[in-house]
Amino acid sequence: MLKFISPPLPHFITCGEDTYSAGRRHVDRSGIGVFDLLFVTRGCLYLAEESLPVVIPAGGFGLLRPDRAHRATEPCEEETHFYWIHFQTFGGWSEANAEEGRKAILSLAEGEYPIAHPFSFYLPQTGNLLAPESAYTHLREMLALQAEMSAFSYWRQQLLFQELLLQVQEESRLPAGGAYWAIAEEAAAWLRRSHRETFTYKRMAEELHFHANYISLCMKRTYGCTPLDYLTRYRIEQAKRLLIDTNEAIGSIAEQVGFGSFPHFVRCFGRLAGTTPKAFRMRFRQS
């Protein structure tokens, strides 16, 4: 999540829309100097901001920082339509975790007639809207005002933009209490059951009927890792068991636990186990 300190509120700069045909990729950019807020109405955008995956399916949104590089990780699998908004803030902003984002902080200024009461608000970098058509109505009106180029149209765009930010914040919060834990547990169980199969965030979302980024938030809060990280760790643990209990070839074990690439398996094993699969097997065979 991103934390914004106001006043001043973030201000709208410009907006637009685009339609990508199947096979087209979003452009790669670095340090564009403005926040980029994307709303996908159909299809799906596959992006990453540095190492953070940003998958935005229909009905979802993604918020890209102004100071980081973002790139396409995959081409669109189908025709994809999306709206985009560029905005910026003169106030302070920083990263925040999901728990902090559940709180609204207001600092009461002193004096009989204080100039302003500073407050903070939080926006998730990815999420799924419960009422996307309401957001699309705002976006279409903002686009229509774009051509007028008048002080009134720009003022109206600013108001619509603030309403849109409020909707994003309200509709994409993690559930109160322990509901996020149940979603994370369901995702973890599915990952364990299907660990031998090819994993994609899109398939996970379809199987669990939740937005992929929403599932990721729940798993990060519960397990401290992304679904892909959880799956990789589980696959490595299964590989360790097979290395100890069987005489099967290491390449065969890599395939059995779900790794499509043997070099990738060796790299992941070394990172998580601190040794090679062969050395791991030899150590336990000698003990």
Short mmCIF file of C-alpha atoms in Angstrom, two decimals, residues 36-40 54 56 60-64 124-127 213:
data_model
loop_
_atom_site.label_atom_id
_atom_site.label_comp_id
_atom_site.label_asym_id
_atom_site.label_seq_id
_atom_site.Cartn_x
_atom_site.Cartn_y
_atom_site.Cartn_z
CA ASP A 36 0.02 5.83 -13.02
CA LEU A 37 -3.39 4.43 -12.01
CA LEU A 38 -4.78 1.75 -14.36
CA PHE A 39 -8.33 0.36 -14.51
CA VAL A 40 -8.90 -2.71 -16.73
CA VAL A 54 1.11 -6.41 -10.93
CA ILE A 56 -4.71 -6.46 -13.44
CA GLY A 60 -9.20 -4.63 -11.21
CA PHE A 61 -6.83 -1.71 -10.84
CA GLY A 62 -3.10 -1.17 -10.43
CA LEU A 63 -1.22 1.83 -9.03
CA LEU A 64 2.36 2.30 -10.28
CA PRO A 124 -3.43 -0.33 -2.24
CA GLN A 125 -1.21 -0.79 -5.27
CA THR A 126 -3.46 -3.51 -6.65
CA GLY A 127 -7.00 -4.66 -6.02
CA ASN A 213 -3.67 -9.53 -6.06
#
